[in-house]
Tab-separated table of C-alpha atoms and ligand atoms in Angstrom:
chain	number	residue	atom	x	y	z
A	305	MET	CA	-26.184	6.664	-26.801
A	306	ILE	CA	-26.054	8.547	-29.806
A	307	VAL	CA	-26.215	7.610	-33.449
A	308	ILE	CA	-24.763	9.977	-36.111
A	309	LEU	CA	-26.104	9.532	-39.607
A	310	LYS	CA	-24.459	9.578	-42.976
A	311	GLN	CA	-25.722	12.475	-44.894
A	312	LYS	CA	-27.351	10.571	-48.000
A	313	ALA	CA	-29.572	8.823	-45.134
A	314	SER	CA	-33.134	8.941	-46.727
A	315	GLN	CA	-36.357	9.163	-44.482
A	316	GLU	CA	-37.378	5.646	-45.088
A	317	GLU	CA	-33.802	4.208	-43.792
A	318	VAL	CA	-34.039	6.355	-41.156
A	319	ALA	CA	-37.757	5.331	-40.031
A	320	LYS	CA	-36.559	1.416	-40.632
A	321	LEU	CA	-33.358	1.923	-38.205
A	322	THR	CA	-35.624	3.847	-35.813
A	323	LYS	CA	-38.013	0.996	-35.862
A	324	GLN	CA	-34.994	-1.689	-35.312
A	325	LEU	CA	-33.727	0.264	-32.452
A	326	GLU	CA	-37.004	1.041	-30.600
A	327	ALA	CA	-37.487	-2.961	-30.747
A	328	LYS	CA	-34.382	-3.103	-28.536
A	329	GLY	CA	-36.381	-1.336	-25.852
A	330	VAL	CA	-35.472	2.267	-26.326
A	331	ILE	CA	-36.714	5.448	-26.606
A	332	VAL	CA	-35.350	7.072	-30.174
A	333	ASN	CA	-35.186	11.324	-30.185
A	334	PRO	CA	-34.505	12.196	-33.786
A	335	VAL	CA	-32.477	15.377	-34.531
A	336	ILE	CA	-32.426	15.971	-38.221
A	337	GLY	CA	-30.432	18.971	-39.524
A	338	THR	CA	-29.636	20.315	-42.743
A	339	GLU	CA	-25.894	18.912	-42.715
A	340	LYS	CA	-25.976	15.952	-40.161
A	341	SER	CA	-28.892	14.087	-38.482
A	342	ILE	CA	-28.399	12.010	-35.275
A	343	LEU	CA	-30.583	9.684	-32.992
A	344	GLY	CA	-30.393	10.187	-29.458
A	345	LEU	CA	-31.182	6.680	-27.669
A	346	VAL	CA	-32.513	6.982	-24.145
A	347	GLY	CA	-33.377	4.069	-21.995
A	348	ASP	CA	-31.478	0.787	-21.111
A	349	THR	CA	-28.773	0.506	-23.507
A	350	THR	CA	-26.650	-2.045	-21.967
A	351	LYS	CA	-28.124	-4.541	-24.230
A	352	ILE	CA	-27.238	-2.711	-27.576
A	353	ASP	CA	-23.786	-3.177	-29.173
A	354	PRO	CA	-22.643	0.059	-30.903
A	355	SER	CA	-20.658	-2.004	-33.216
A	356	SER	CA	-24.217	-3.791	-34.645
A	357	ILE	CA	-25.495	-0.131	-35.227
A	358	GLU	CA	-22.272	0.825	-37.278
A	359	ALA	CA	-22.917	-1.910	-39.283
A	360	ASN	CA	-25.764	-0.265	-40.713
A	361	GLY	CA	-25.183	1.535	-43.980
A	362	ILE	CA	-26.564	4.857	-43.090
A	363	VAL	CA	-24.637	5.297	-39.457
A	364	GLU	CA	-21.549	7.236	-39.591
A	365	ARG	CA	-20.544	6.872	-35.975
A	366	VAL	CA	-22.072	5.716	-32.237
A	367	MET	CA	-21.105	7.440	-29.298
A	368	LYS	CA	-21.657	6.111	-25.999
A	369	VAL	CA	-22.738	8.732	-23.261
A	370	GLN	CA	-23.065	6.440	-20.654
A	371	GLU	CA	-20.522	3.896	-18.933
A	372	PRO	CA	-21.527	0.335	-20.122
A	373	PHE	CA	-21.439	-0.880	-16.520
A	374	LYS	CA	-24.670	-0.594	-14.383
A	375	LYS	CA	-24.343	-2.329	-11.070
A	376	ALA	CA	-21.118	-1.501	-10.618
A	377	ASN	CA	-21.672	2.297	-11.595
A	378	ARG	CA	-21.591	5.171	-8.746
A	379	MET	CA	-24.139	6.991	-10.757
A	380	PHE	CA	-26.894	4.464	-9.553
A	381	HIS	CA	-25.505	3.482	-6.147
A	382	PRO	CA	-23.884	6.878	-4.660
A	383	GLU	CA	-22.634	5.444	-1.623
A	384	PRO	CA	-19.554	3.587	-1.354
A	385	THR	CA	-19.829	-0.063	-0.868
A	386	ILE	CA	-18.322	-1.841	2.225
A	387	VAL	CA	-17.553	-5.524	1.958
A	388	ASP	CA	-18.541	-7.098	5.065
A	389	VAL	CA	-16.100	-9.863	5.596
A	390	ASN	CA	-17.253	-11.815	8.520
A	391	GLY	CA	-17.123	-8.758	10.340
A	392	VAL	CA	-13.798	-7.164	9.166
A	393	LYS	CA	-14.477	-4.339	6.512
A	394	ILE	CA	-13.069	-3.520	3.246
A	395	GLY	CA	-14.373	0.219	2.175
A	396	GLY	CA	-15.301	3.102	4.519
A	397	ASN	CA	-12.984	5.097	6.487
A	398	LYS	CA	-10.691	2.217	8.005
A	399	ILE	CA	-8.004	1.148	5.434
A	400	ALA	CA	-7.814	-2.637	5.116
A	401	MET	CA	-4.313	-4.079	5.452
A	402	ILE	CA	-4.144	-7.409	3.642
A	403	ALA	CA	-0.556	-9.212	4.280
A	404	GLY	CA	1.402	-12.467	3.835
A	405	PRO	CA	3.560	-14.213	1.459
A	406	CYS	CA	3.199	-14.863	-2.215
A	407	SER	CA	2.589	-18.564	-1.728
A	408	VAL	CA	1.788	-20.763	1.144
A	409	GLU	CA	5.231	-23.252	1.507
A	410	SER	CA	5.016	-24.828	4.448
A	411	GLU	CA	2.812	-25.067	8.061
A	412	GLU	CA	5.646	-23.088	9.749
A	413	GLN	CA	6.214	-20.789	7.138
A	414	ILE	CA	2.328	-19.455	6.994
A	415	THR	CA	1.697	-19.728	10.739
A	416	ASP	CA	4.984	-17.760	11.633
A	417	ILE	CA	4.260	-15.002	8.941
A	418	ALA	CA	0.637	-15.027	9.941
A	419	LYS	CA	1.168	-14.369	13.400
A	420	GLU	CA	3.890	-11.768	12.570
A	421	VAL	CA	1.444	-9.703	10.250
A	422	LYS	CA	-1.553	-9.970	12.732
A	423	ASP	CA	0.675	-8.519	15.646
A	424	ILE	CA	1.772	-5.732	13.650
A	425	GLY	CA	-1.673	-4.945	12.508
A	426	ALA	CA	-2.608	-6.809	9.426
A	427	ASN	CA	-6.509	-7.476	9.078
A	428	PHE	CA	-6.271	-10.274	6.479
A	429	LEU	CA	-3.756	-12.801	5.549
A	430	ARG	CA	-2.692	-13.474	1.945
A	431	GLY	CA	-1.265	-16.562	0.694
A	432	GLY	CA	-1.389	-18.335	-2.809
A	433	ALA	CA	-2.264	-21.860	-2.837
A	434	PHE	CA	-2.813	-22.336	-6.243
A	435	LYS	CA	-0.375	-20.096	-8.484
A	436	PRO	CA	-0.682	-19.141	-11.950
A	437	ARG	CA	2.977	-19.092	-12.871
A	438	THR	CA	4.639	-18.054	-16.308
A	439	SER	CA	6.300	-21.152	-16.393
A	440	PRO	CA	4.734	-24.675	-16.119
A	441	TYR	CA	8.382	-25.794	-14.421
A	442	ALA	CA	7.998	-23.243	-12.031
A	443	PHE	CA	6.278	-23.813	-8.130
A	444	GLN	CA	2.514	-24.284	-8.894
A	445	GLY	CA	1.457	-23.951	-5.149
A	446	LEU	CA	0.658	-26.533	-2.573
A	447	LYS	CA	-3.093	-26.536	-3.778
A	448	TYR	CA	-5.461	-28.166	-1.356
A	449	GLU	CA	-2.907	-29.130	1.120
A	450	GLY	CA	-2.092	-25.250	0.951
A	451	LEU	CA	-5.960	-24.184	1.686
A	452	GLU	CA	-5.658	-26.387	4.625
A	453	LEU	CA	-2.503	-24.809	5.993
A	454	LEU	CA	-3.850	-21.339	5.136
A	455	LYS	CA	-6.903	-22.697	7.616
A	456	LYS	CA	-4.638	-23.534	10.308
A	457	ALA	CA	-3.016	-20.075	9.924
A	458	ARG	CA	-6.471	-18.876	10.483
A	459	GLU	CA	-7.263	-20.702	13.252
A	460	ASN	CA	-3.849	-19.620	15.076
A	461	THR	CA	-4.546	-16.024	14.307
A	462	GLY	CA	-8.110	-15.252	13.500
A	463	LEU	CA	-7.198	-13.540	10.552
A	464	PRO	CA	-9.544	-14.089	7.336
A	465	ILE	CA	-7.899	-15.525	4.415
A	466	VAL	CA	-7.552	-14.039	0.804
A	467	THR	CA	-6.373	-16.714	-1.700
A	468	GLU	CA	-6.504	-17.168	-5.287
A	469	LEU	CA	-8.868	-19.028	-6.941
A	470	MET	CA	-7.884	-20.347	-10.828
A	471	SER	CA	-10.630	-22.612	-11.895
A	472	PRO	CA	-14.459	-22.752	-11.591
A	473	TYR	CA	-14.152	-26.618	-10.341
A	474	ASP	CA	-12.668	-25.087	-7.199
A	475	ILE	CA	-15.479	-22.674	-6.287
A	476	GLU	CA	-16.958	-25.209	-3.855
A	477	THR	CA	-14.021	-25.932	-2.110
A	478	PHE	CA	-13.053	-22.443	-1.750
A	479	VAL	CA	-16.450	-21.018	-0.609
A	480	GLU	CA	-16.533	-23.731	2.215
A	481	ASN	CA	-12.946	-22.834	3.138
A	482	VAL	CA	-11.747	-19.298	2.395
A	483	ASP	CA	-13.068	-15.744	3.080
A	484	VAL	CA	-12.122	-13.699	0.102
A	485	ILE	CA	-11.841	-15.239	-3.384
A	486	GLN	CA	-9.050	-13.755	-5.342
A	487	VAL	CA	-9.234	-13.486	-9.058
A	488	GLY	CA	-5.892	-13.064	-10.421
A	489	ALA	CA	-5.013	-10.438	-13.162
A	490	ARG	CA	-4.590	-13.415	-15.687
A	491	ASN	CA	-8.166	-14.333	-15.049
A	492	MET	CA	-9.739	-11.276	-15.230
A	493	GLN	CA	-11.417	-11.633	-18.571
A	494	ASN	CA	-12.145	-15.363	-17.795
A	495	PHE	CA	-15.684	-14.584	-18.188
A	496	ASP	CA	-17.043	-18.144	-17.511
A	497	LEU	CA	-15.079	-18.083	-14.094
A	498	LEU	CA	-16.476	-14.518	-13.496
A	499	LYS	CA	-20.225	-15.617	-14.328
A	500	GLU	CA	-19.791	-18.789	-11.594
A	501	LEU	CA	-18.487	-16.387	-8.804
A	502	GLY	CA	-21.525	-14.365	-9.578
A	503	LYS	CA	-23.709	-17.381	-8.376
A	504	ILE	CA	-22.009	-17.218	-4.656
A	505	ASP	CA	-21.898	-14.673	-2.182
A	506	LYS	CA	-18.627	-14.804	-1.180
A	507	PRO	CA	-16.413	-11.429	-1.451
A	508	ILE	CA	-14.372	-11.339	-4.627
A	509	LEU	CA	-10.750	-9.386	-5.040
A	510	LEU	CA	-10.713	-8.937	-8.639
A	511	LYS	CA	-7.222	-8.049	-9.740
A	512	ARG	CA	-7.061	-5.602	-12.503
A	513	GLY	CA	-5.945	-7.346	-15.710
A	514	LEU	CA	-2.239	-7.118	-16.989
A	515	SER	CA	-3.135	-4.738	-20.148
A	516	ALA	CA	-6.986	-4.055	-19.093
A	517	THR	CA	-8.470	-0.710	-19.113
A	518	ILE	CA	-10.459	0.776	-16.506
A	519	GLU	CA	-13.706	0.315	-18.208
A	520	GLU	CA	-12.840	-3.371	-19.218
A	521	TRP	CA	-11.950	-4.031	-15.397
A	522	LEU	CA	-15.229	-2.460	-14.149
A	523	MET	CA	-17.181	-4.601	-17.025
A	524	SER	CA	-15.389	-7.675	-15.248
A	525	ALA	CA	-16.830	-6.495	-11.792
A	526	GLU	CA	-20.122	-6.357	-13.691
A	527	TYR	CA	-20.097	-9.799	-14.710
A	528	ILE	CA	-19.699	-11.159	-11.164
A	529	MET	CA	-22.086	-8.519	-9.944
A	530	ALA	CA	-24.722	-9.167	-12.765
A	531	GLY	CA	-25.006	-12.546	-11.478
A	532	GLY	CA	-26.254	-11.244	-8.033
A	533	ASN	CA	-22.776	-11.334	-6.227
A	534	GLU	CA	-22.409	-7.540	-5.084
A	535	ASN	CA	-19.488	-8.177	-3.081
A	536	VAL	CA	-16.765	-7.215	-5.047
A	537	ILE	CA	-13.426	-5.208	-4.124
A	538	LEU	CA	-11.174	-4.070	-6.690
A	539	CYS	CA	-7.581	-4.583	-6.804
A	540	GLU	CA	-5.044	-2.211	-8.802
A	541	ARG	CA	-1.711	-4.422	-9.102
A	542	GLY	CA	0.223	-2.210	-12.095
A	543	ILE	CA	-0.226	-2.504	-15.576
A	544	ARG	CA	1.840	-3.360	-18.605
A	545	THR	CA	3.621	-0.381	-20.289
A	546	PHE	CA	6.679	0.164	-22.141
A	547	GLU	CA	8.566	0.383	-18.959
A	548	THR	CA	10.915	-2.452	-18.046
A	549	TYR	CA	12.520	-1.380	-15.012
A	550	THR	CA	9.660	-2.100	-12.780
A	551	ARG	CA	7.535	-5.563	-13.261
A	552	ASN	CA	4.572	-3.242	-14.032
A	553	THR	CA	3.546	0.370	-13.817
A	554	LEU	CA	1.307	0.907	-10.992
A	555	ASP	CA	-1.463	2.966	-12.512
A	556	LEU	CA	-1.978	5.524	-9.394
A	557	SER	CA	-4.490	7.408	-11.470
A	558	ALA	CA	-6.648	4.217	-11.684
A	559	ILE	CA	-7.866	4.826	-7.774
A	560	PRO	CA	-9.605	8.347	-7.991
A	561	ALA	CA	-10.880	7.500	-11.336
A	562	VAL	CA	-12.543	4.094	-10.425
A	563	LYS	CA	-13.710	5.986	-6.893
A	564	LYS	CA	-15.160	8.072	-9.048
A	565	LEU	CA	-16.945	5.704	-11.702
A	566	SER	CA	-17.919	2.979	-8.931
A	567	HIS	CA	-19.035	2.558	-5.605
A	568	LEU	CA	-16.541	-0.719	-5.199
A	569	PRO	CA	-13.701	-0.327	-2.785
A	570	VAL	CA	-10.339	-0.571	-4.372
A	571	VAL	CA	-6.836	-1.740	-2.886
A	572	VAL	CA	-3.747	-1.595	-4.096
A	573	ASP	CA	-0.963	-4.170	-4.563
A	574	PRO	CA	2.221	-2.474	-4.603
A	575	SER	CA	4.114	-5.823	-4.498
A	576	HIS	CA	3.392	-7.197	-7.892
A	577	SER	CA	3.102	-3.349	-9.157
A	578	ALA	CA	7.063	-2.716	-8.627
A	579	GLY	CA	8.651	-6.671	-8.431
A	580	LYS	CA	11.238	-4.591	-6.394
A	581	TYR	CA	10.864	-4.914	-2.379
A	582	TRP	CA	12.241	-1.566	-1.880
A	583	MET	CA	9.412	0.071	-3.940
A	584	VAL	CA	6.993	-1.247	-1.927
A	585	GLU	CA	7.099	1.351	0.767
A	586	PRO	CA	6.929	4.560	-1.693
A	587	LEU	CA	4.133	3.305	-3.697
A	588	ALA	CA	2.130	1.870	-0.441
A	589	LYS	CA	2.178	5.297	0.907
A	590	ALA	CA	1.248	7.133	-2.513
A	591	ALA	CA	-1.971	4.655	-2.724
A	592	ILE	CA	-3.081	5.609	0.413
A	593	ALA	CA	-2.382	9.320	-0.301
A	594	VAL	CA	-4.668	8.915	-3.456
A	595	GLY	CA	-7.426	7.256	-1.851
A	596	ALA	CA	-6.805	3.281	-1.974
A	597	ASP	CA	-9.321	1.504	0.702
A	598	GLY	CA	-6.702	-1.061	1.623
A	599	LEU	CA	-3.136	-2.595	0.658
A	600	ILE	CA	-2.530	-6.121	-0.435
A	601	ILE	CA	1.106	-6.584	0.445
A	602	GLU	CA	3.576	-9.675	0.057
A	603	VAL	CA	5.271	-10.029	3.536
A	604	HIS	CA	8.114	-12.857	3.559
A	605	ASN	CA	9.931	-13.905	6.346
A	606	ASP	CA	12.925	-15.299	4.461
A	607	PRO	CA	12.343	-13.522	1.045
A	608	ALA	CA	16.161	-14.947	-0.535
A	609	ASN	CA	14.134	-18.489	-0.265
A	610	ALA	CA	10.855	-17.662	-1.112
A	611	LEU	CA	9.410	-20.258	-3.628
A	612	CYS	CA	7.664	-17.286	-5.547
A	613	ASP	CA	8.210	-13.442	-5.951
A	614	GLY	CA	10.849	-12.998	-3.063
A	615	PRO	CA	12.426	-10.133	-4.733
A	616	GLN	CA	9.237	-8.225	-4.202
A	617	SER	CA	8.598	-9.468	-0.723
A	618	ILE	CA	9.191	-7.281	2.462
A	619	LYS	CA	10.360	-8.672	5.463
A	620	PRO	CA	7.887	-8.322	8.864
A	621	ASN	CA	10.116	-5.752	10.359
A	622	LYS	CA	9.676	-3.742	7.028
A	623	PHE	CA	5.859	-4.247	7.239
A	624	ALA	CA	5.969	-2.946	10.874
A	625	LYS	CA	7.781	0.230	10.149
A	626	LEU	CA	5.634	0.592	6.840
A	627	MET	CA	2.521	0.202	8.866
A	628	GLU	CA	3.509	2.910	11.301
A	629	GLU	CA	4.249	5.465	8.561
A	630	LEU	CA	1.139	4.774	6.773
A	631	LYS	CA	-0.884	5.753	9.859
A	632	VAL	CA	0.673	9.475	9.244
A	633	ILE	CA	-0.600	9.290	5.605
A	634	ALA	CA	-3.684	7.909	6.345
A	635	ALA	CA	-4.456	10.487	8.975
A	636	ALA	CA	-3.508	13.284	6.249
A	637	VAL	CA	-6.228	12.101	3.987
A	638	GLY	CA	-8.994	11.701	6.727
A	639	ARG	CA	-8.739	7.923	7.111
A	640	GLU	CA	-7.330	5.325	9.679
A	641	ILE	CA	-5.488	2.316	9.376
B	520	LIG	C1	-0.750	-12.909	-6.543
B	520	LIG	O1	-1.283	-12.038	-5.808
B	520	LIG	O2	0.061	-13.652	-6.035
B	520	LIG	C2	-0.833	-12.667	-8.117
B	520	LIG	C3	-0.474	-13.549	-9.010
B	520	LIG	O3	-0.951	-11.650	-8.417
B	520	LIG	P1	-1.254	-11.153	-9.967
B	520	LIG	O4	-2.544	-11.763	-10.495
B	520	LIG	O5	-1.993	-9.636	-9.749
B	520	LIG	O6	-0.073	-11.172	-10.955
B	521	LIG	MN1	2.811	-12.861	-5.828
């Protein structure tokens, strides 16, 4: 961190500020020039809030030279993290395929779709039991019954289940019953929830917030990791932009960015990015081409009558065709599906 001082700063004032900064556990290296003077802070600056230094009258500006996230940072953990979900891995050479409906609707629906996606080659089953809907009048999910149905589908297929947790009250239930806990875009900055998830060791799929920067997203991962849970999988699911043609704008550039900044695996959700079923295929291909470690795709056997997100859901036959085509893209970038 670099502190740029105002020209008028007196020696006494600089000495006082230096003492204050040293008290925060960093080494202060002063560079006193004729025009400008700067203080270079070396050491663990994670606990120093730049704006509190800027509140000092002799400080012109504070510049960060390092990212504020440590545990999620590739600098301190050069090897990519592979999250092991009961033997099925996310990260590494093999691309993880997570597929299933937006919501669990009935036993028949979830078990039928689970069998189909399993036969096609999916490694995980997705399905929401607790749904974060924009309208309080929309279908809110089957909740605990939905979790039971997901477990039946897992029994039938062996596929590990990925499902969204909305409340800290349900953490124990999720730890007992699911394989990967999804934190939805709307909860990416629910810091109390993230802190609680840091206390468990269940893998967490952390979706990027609707308008979150890459740094904010990684700071949310840091919240979970700081508590001791390092099993975090990032998920790019599109962000809000001025464009309204698509539901969100898939930020493809976030994938190489996150892979450079962090060692955590990153998966892409082309379904919520596009909001349109026919865009899932090209976006999924693009995601693999830019280095995604996996995909999470909404697959429904009757999209026209789906209780949630039918317009962005693909049918199993489309998913099967996509899987075949993705194998070619994966091979071209040295990966396998
Ligand atoms: C979902 O995966 O069904 C979902 C609600 O996603 P997001 O949090 O990305 O909107
Ligand atoms: Mn959905």
